XYZ file of C-alpha atoms in Angstrom:
135
model
C 57.794 -37.144 -35.913
C 59.541 -33.931 -35.965
C 60.131 -31.829 -32.944
C 58.103 -28.900 -34.307
C 54.940 -31.014 -34.842
C 55.224 -32.447 -31.319
C 55.591 -28.923 -29.923
C 52.551 -27.805 -31.945
C 50.391 -30.608 -30.525
C 51.609 -29.870 -27.014
C 50.747 -26.183 -27.402
C 47.263 -27.075 -28.724
C 46.644 -29.414 -25.758
C 47.670 -26.717 -23.299
C 45.540 -24.156 -25.123
C 42.317 -26.210 -25.033
C 41.780 -26.123 -21.241
C 42.595 -22.425 -21.145
C 40.210 -21.740 -24.010
C 37.439 -23.765 -22.323
C 38.021 -21.982 -19.027
C 37.900 -18.665 -20.840
C 34.589 -19.566 -22.469
C 33.076 -20.728 -19.176
C 34.250 -17.557 -17.454
C 32.720 -15.470 -20.237
C 29.442 -17.387 -19.969
C 29.269 -16.975 -16.191
C 30.097 -13.272 -16.513
C 27.405 -12.810 -19.138
C 24.787 -14.611 -17.049
C 25.684 -12.643 -13.934
C 25.500 -9.372 -15.913
C 22.011 -10.378 -17.021
C 20.993 -11.068 -13.420
C 22.430 -7.742 -12.291
C 20.451 -5.897 -14.989
C 17.247 -7.679 -13.951
C 17.938 -6.885 -10.294
C 18.560 -3.209 -11.045
C 15.291 -2.918 -12.964
C 13.454 -4.696 -10.176
C 15.039 -2.524 -7.493
C 14.097 0.636 -9.402
C 10.509 -0.541 -9.702
C 10.393 -1.547 -6.021
C 12.009 1.731 -4.919
C 9.392 3.853 -6.654
C 6.606 1.706 -5.282
C 7.970 1.867 -1.745
C 8.525 5.638 -1.791
C 4.992 6.306 -3.016
C 3.660 3.818 -0.474
C 5.515 5.454 2.417
C 4.289 8.929 1.440
C 0.688 7.726 1.205
C 1.004 5.786 4.468
C 2.335 8.899 6.206
C -0.579 11.008 4.995
C -3.050 8.303 5.950
C -1.496 7.852 9.380
C -1.631 11.601 10.036
C -5.325 11.704 9.179
C -5.990 8.555 11.174
C -4.203 9.956 14.214
C -6.289 13.124 14.101
C -9.518 11.138 13.824
C -8.440 8.728 16.569
C -7.615 11.558 18.973
C -10.977 13.219 18.315
C -12.849 9.925 18.790
C -10.957 9.084 21.980
C -11.590 12.531 23.420
C -15.313 12.201 22.636
C -15.468 8.706 24.145
C -13.514 9.823 27.207
C -15.897 12.733 27.781
C -18.855 10.380 27.289
C -17.502 7.929 29.889
C -16.852 10.694 32.413
C -19.921 12.872 31.872
C -22.608 10.337 30.934
C -21.477 7.087 32.582
C -19.997 8.806 35.651
C -16.599 7.129 35.419
C -13.726 8.829 37.166
C -11.138 10.527 34.945
C -8.432 8.094 36.088
C -10.545 4.997 35.330
C -11.528 6.310 31.877
C -7.948 7.225 30.921
C -6.635 3.845 32.139
C -9.312 2.010 30.119
C -8.270 3.892 26.991
C -4.584 3.279 27.668
C -5.176 -0.477 28.046
C -7.283 -0.584 24.877
C -4.642 1.347 22.913
C -1.887 -0.944 24.212
C -3.701 -4.119 23.125
C -4.632 -2.634 19.743
C -1.083 -1.436 19.056
C 0.335 -4.868 19.980
C -2.007 -6.615 17.549
C -1.246 -4.124 14.767
C 2.528 -4.369 15.295
C 2.341 -8.163 15.175
C 0.359 -8.133 11.922
C 2.649 -5.480 10.413
C 5.731 -7.514 11.327
C 4.319 -10.590 9.620
C 3.418 -8.640 6.491
C 6.853 -7.017 6.209
C 8.547 -10.414 6.033
C 8.761 -12.010 2.693
C 10.764 -12.444 -0.423
C 12.539 -9.372 -1.695
C 13.487 -9.162 -5.374
C 11.693 -12.439 -6.179
C 12.465 -12.374 -9.926
C 16.171 -11.904 -9.278
C 16.296 -14.656 -6.670
C 14.402 -17.055 -8.959
C 16.756 -16.312 -11.861
C 19.887 -16.818 -9.782
C 18.476 -20.062 -8.382
C 17.703 -21.394 -11.882
C 21.128 -20.410 -13.181
C 22.906 -21.954 -10.215
C 20.970 -25.182 -10.617
C 21.695 -25.263 -14.349
C 25.425 -24.683 -13.824
C 25.725 -27.145 -10.935
C 23.513 -29.685 -12.640
C 20.833 -30.143 -10.003
């Protein structure tokens, strides 16, 4: 064997692991770019949905607050004028009722706000990770 052919084989052997690593790095980069694009689309869709939802919730809450104040004032006057409750007793009854109702609503709202965010992105990353790791 000549020295040049031995050097050529040695260079090819050294080049194979680098070439394989380069291909794997390119594949991982390509897959991650795909996941980033999916996540950006999903975030844009979620952002629009959330903004519209918050605006509508604000308008609904404003209207609800107005109606609730009117109903509470009417019920308070009814308790005082018709049922002969004292003002203090009627106001305390309404305060206790509002406190219990707000606690229940905050608990339900907290449970509903939990949950998976960007589910498509998370599912895609999980599948890719499992495929690459081999699980």
